[in-house]
CSV table of N, CA and C in Angstrom, one decimal:
chain,number,residue,atom,x,y,z
A,211,UNK,N,14.6,5.1,12.8
A,211,UNK,CA,13.8,3.9,12.5
A,211,UNK,C,14.6,3.1,11.5
A,212,UNK,N,14.7,1.8,11.7
A,212,UNK,CA,15.3,0.9,10.7
A,212,UNK,C,14.4,0.6,9.5
A,213,UNK,N,14.9,0.0,8.5
A,213,UNK,CA,14.1,-0.4,7.4
A,213,UNK,C,13.1,-1.4,7.8
A,214,UNK,N,13.4,-2.3,8.6
A,214,UNK,CA,12.5,-3.4,9.1
A,214,UNK,C,11.4,-2.7,9.9
A,215,UNK,N,11.7,-1.8,10.8
A,215,UNK,CA,10.7,-1.1,11.6
A,215,UNK,C,9.8,-0.3,10.7
A,216,UNK,N,10.3,0.3,9.7
A,216,UNK,CA,9.5,1.1,8.8
A,216,UNK,C,8.5,0.1,8.0
A,217,UNK,N,9.1,-1.0,7.5
A,217,UNK,CA,8.2,-1.9,6.8
A,217,UNK,C,7.1,-2.5,7.7
A,218,UNK,N,7.4,-2.8,8.9
A,218,UNK,CA,6.4,-3.3,9.9
A,218,UNK,C,5.3,-2.3,10.1
A,219,UNK,N,5.7,-1.0,10.2
A,219,UNK,CA,4.8,0.1,10.4
A,219,UNK,C,3.9,0.2,9.2
A,220,UNK,N,4.4,0.1,8.0
A,220,UNK,CA,3.6,0.2,6.8
A,220,UNK,C,2.7,-1.0,6.7
A,221,UNK,N,3.2,-2.2,7.1
A,221,UNK,CA,2.4,-3.4,7.0
A,221,UNK,C,1.2,-3.4,7.9
A,222,UNK,N,1.3,-2.7,9.0
A,222,UNK,CA,0.2,-2.6,10.0
A,222,UNK,C,-1.0,-2.0,9.3
A,223,UNK,N,-0.8,-1.0,8.4
A,223,UNK,CA,-1.9,-0.3,7.8
A,223,UNK,C,-2.1,-0.7,6.4
A,224,UNK,N,-1.2,-1.4,5.8
A,224,UNK,CA,-1.4,-1.8,4.4
A,224,UNK,C,-0.8,-3.2,4.1
A,225,UNK,N,-1.7,-4.2,4.0
A,225,UNK,CA,-1.2,-5.6,3.8
A,225,UNK,C,-1.0,-5.9,2.4
A,226,UNK,N,-1.3,-5.0,1.4
A,226,UNK,CA,-1.1,-5.4,0.0
A,226,UNK,C,0.0,-4.7,-0.7
A,227,UNK,N,0.7,-3.7,-0.1
A,227,UNK,CA,1.8,-3.0,-0.8
A,227,UNK,C,2.9,-4.0,-0.9
A,228,UNK,N,3.7,-3.7,-1.9
A,228,UNK,CA,4.9,-4.6,-2.2
A,228,UNK,C,6.1,-4.0,-1.5
A,229,UNK,N,6.7,-4.8,-0.6
A,229,UNK,CA,7.9,-4.3,0.1
A,229,UNK,C,9.1,-5.1,-0.3
A,230,UNK,N,10.1,-4.5,-0.7
A,230,UNK,CA,11.4,-5.1,-1.1
A,230,UNK,C,12.5,-4.6,-0.2
A,231,UNK,N,13.2,-5.5,0.3
A,231,UNK,CA,14.4,-5.1,1.1
A,231,UNK,C,15.7,-5.3,0.3
A,232,UNK,N,16.6,-4.4,0.5
A,232,UNK,CA,17.9,-4.5,0.0
A,232,UNK,C,18.9,-4.4,1.2
A,233,UNK,N,19.6,-5.5,1.4
A,233,UNK,CA,20.4,-5.6,2.7
A,233,UNK,C,21.7,-6.3,2.4
A,234,UNK,N,22.6,-5.9,3.2
A,234,UNK,CA,23.9,-6.6,3.2
A,234,UNK,C,23.9,-7.7,4.3
A,235,UNK,N,22.9,-7.7,5.1
A,235,UNK,CA,22.8,-8.6,6.2
A,235,UNK,C,22.5,-10.1,5.7
A,236,UNK,N,23.0,-11.0,6.5
A,236,UNK,CA,22.7,-12.4,6.2
A,236,UNK,C,21.5,-12.9,6.9
A,237,UNK,N,20.9,-12.0,7.7
A,237,UNK,CA,19.7,-12.3,8.5
A,237,UNK,C,18.4,-12.1,7.8
A,238,UNK,N,18.2,-12.8,6.7
A,238,UNK,CA,17.0,-12.6,5.9
A,238,UNK,C,15.7,-13.0,6.7
A,239,UNK,N,15.9,-13.9,7.6
A,239,UNK,CA,14.7,-14.4,8.3
A,239,UNK,C,14.0,-13.3,9.1
A,240,UNK,N,14.8,-12.3,9.6
A,240,UNK,CA,14.3,-11.2,10.4
A,240,UNK,C,13.3,-10.4,9.5
A,241,UNK,N,13.6,-10.3,8.2
A,241,UNK,CA,12.8,-9.5,7.3
A,241,UNK,C,11.5,-10.2,7.0
A,242,UNK,N,11.4,-11.4,7.2
A,242,UNK,CA,10.2,-12.2,6.8
A,242,UNK,C,9.0,-11.8,7.6
A,243,UNK,N,9.2,-11.2,8.8
A,243,UNK,CA,8.0,-10.7,9.6
A,243,UNK,C,7.2,-9.6,8.9
A,244,UNK,N,7.8,-9.0,7.9
A,244,UNK,CA,7.1,-7.9,7.2
A,244,UNK,C,6.5,-8.4,5.9
A,245,UNK,N,6.6,-9.7,5.6
A,245,UNK,CA,6.1,-10.3,4.4
A,245,UNK,C,6.5,-9.6,3.1
A,246,UNK,N,7.8,-9.5,2.9
A,246,UNK,CA,8.3,-8.8,1.7
A,246,UNK,C,8.1,-9.6,0.5
A,247,UNK,N,8.0,-8.8,-0.6
A,247,UNK,CA,7.9,-9.5,-1.9
A,247,UNK,C,9.2,-10.1,-2.3
A,248,UNK,N,10.3,-9.4,-1.9
A,248,UNK,CA,11.6,-9.9,-2.2
A,248,UNK,C,12.6,-9.3,-1.3
A,249,UNK,N,13.7,-10.1,-1.1
A,249,UNK,CA,14.9,-9.6,-0.3
A,249,UNK,C,16.1,-9.6,-1.2
A,250,UNK,N,16.6,-8.5,-1.5
A,250,UNK,CA,17.8,-8.5,-2.4
A,250,UNK,C,19.1,-8.3,-1.6
A,251,UNK,N,20.1,-8.9,-2.0
A,251,UNK,CA,21.4,-8.7,-1.4
A,251,UNK,C,22.2,-7.5,-2.0
A,252,UNK,N,22.8,-6.7,-1.1
A,252,UNK,CA,23.6,-5.6,-1.6
A,252,UNK,C,25.0,-6.2,-2.0
A,253,UNK,N,25.6,-5.6,-3.0
A,253,UNK,CA,25.1,-4.6,-3.9
A,253,UNK,C,24.0,-5.1,-4.8
A,254,UNK,N,22.9,-4.3,-4.9
A,254,UNK,CA,21.8,-4.7,-5.8
A,254,UNK,C,22.1,-4.6,-7.2
A,255,UNK,N,21.7,-5.6,-8.0
A,255,UNK,CA,22.0,-5.6,-9.4
A,255,UNK,C,20.8,-5.0,-10.2
A,256,UNK,N,21.1,-4.2,-11.2
A,256,UNK,CA,20.1,-3.5,-11.9
A,256,UNK,C,19.1,-4.5,-12.6
A,257,UNK,N,19.6,-5.6,-13.0
A,257,UNK,CA,18.7,-6.6,-13.7
A,257,UNK,C,17.7,-7.2,-12.7
A,258,UNK,N,18.0,-7.3,-11.4
A,258,UNK,CA,17.1,-7.8,-10.4
A,258,UNK,C,16.0,-6.7,-10.1
A,259,UNK,N,16.4,-5.5,-10.0
A,259,UNK,CA,15.4,-4.4,-9.8
A,259,UNK,C,14.4,-4.4,-11.0
A,260,UNK,N,14.9,-4.5,-12.2
A,260,UNK,CA,14.1,-4.5,-13.4
A,260,UNK,C,13.1,-5.7,-13.4
A,261,UNK,N,13.6,-6.9,-13.0
A,261,UNK,CA,12.8,-8.0,-12.9
A,261,UNK,C,11.6,-7.8,-12.0
A,262,UNK,N,11.9,-7.3,-10.8
A,262,UNK,CA,10.9,-7.1,-9.8
A,262,UNK,C,9.9,-6.1,-10.2
A,263,UNK,N,10.3,-5.0,-10.8
A,263,UNK,CA,9.4,-4.0,-11.3
A,263,UNK,C,8.5,-4.5,-12.3
A,264,UNK,N,9.1,-5.3,-13.3
A,264,UNK,CA,8.2,-5.9,-14.3
A,264,UNK,C,7.2,-6.9,-13.7
A,265,UNK,N,7.6,-7.6,-12.7
A,265,UNK,CA,6.7,-8.6,-12.1
A,265,UNK,C,5.5,-7.8,-11.4
A,266,UNK,N,5.8,-6.7,-10.7
A,266,UNK,CA,4.8,-5.9,-10.0
A,266,UNK,C,3.9,-5.3,-11.0
A,267,UNK,N,4.4,-4.8,-12.1
A,267,UNK,CA,3.6,-4.1,-13.1
A,267,UNK,C,2.7,-5.2,-13.8
A,268,UNK,N,3.2,-6.4,-14.0
A,268,UNK,CA,2.4,-7.4,-14.6
A,268,UNK,C,1.2,-7.8,-13.7
A,269,UNK,N,1.5,-7.9,-12.4
A,269,UNK,CA,0.4,-8.2,-11.4
A,269,UNK,C,-0.6,-7.1,-11.4
A,270,UNK,N,-0.2,-5.9,-11.4
A,270,UNK,CA,-1.1,-4.8,-11.4
A,270,UNK,C,-2.0,-4.7,-12.7
A,271,UNK,N,-1.4,-5.2,-13.8
A,271,UNK,CA,-2.1,-5.3,-15.1
A,271,UNK,C,-3.1,-6.5,-15.1
A,272,UNK,N,-2.9,-7.4,-14.1
A,272,UNK,CA,-3.8,-8.6,-14.1
A,272,UNK,C,-3.2,-9.8,-14.8
A,273,UNK,N,-2.0,-9.7,-15.2
A,273,UNK,CA,-1.3,-10.8,-15.9
A,273,UNK,C,-0.4,-11.5,-14.9
A,274,UNK,N,-0.2,-12.8,-15.2
A,274,UNK,CA,0.8,-13.5,-14.4
A,274,UNK,C,2.1,-13.3,-15.1
A,275,UNK,N,3.1,-13.0,-14.3
A,275,UNK,CA,4.4,-12.7,-14.9
A,275,UNK,C,5.2,-14.0,-15.3
A,276,UNK,N,5.7,-14.0,-16.5
A,276,UNK,CA,6.5,-15.2,-17.0
A,276,UNK,C,7.9,-14.8,-17.1
A,277,UNK,N,8.8,-15.5,-16.4
A,277,UNK,CA,10.2,-15.1,-16.4
A,277,UNK,C,10.9,-15.6,-17.7
């Protein structure tokens, strides 16, 4: 099962989970069918992962994240 197939399977049962793709592909439009929170280009940068995790944690805490 590909990452996209997995995400679509998850999305069928859970419309609120945060899905983030990390891909070397230039075909980002294909991933949009899974409504991802973010699509990162490989190689993924540590600062980008930290930013996304902080954004999700802020949403879960009920705050709007300020960059």
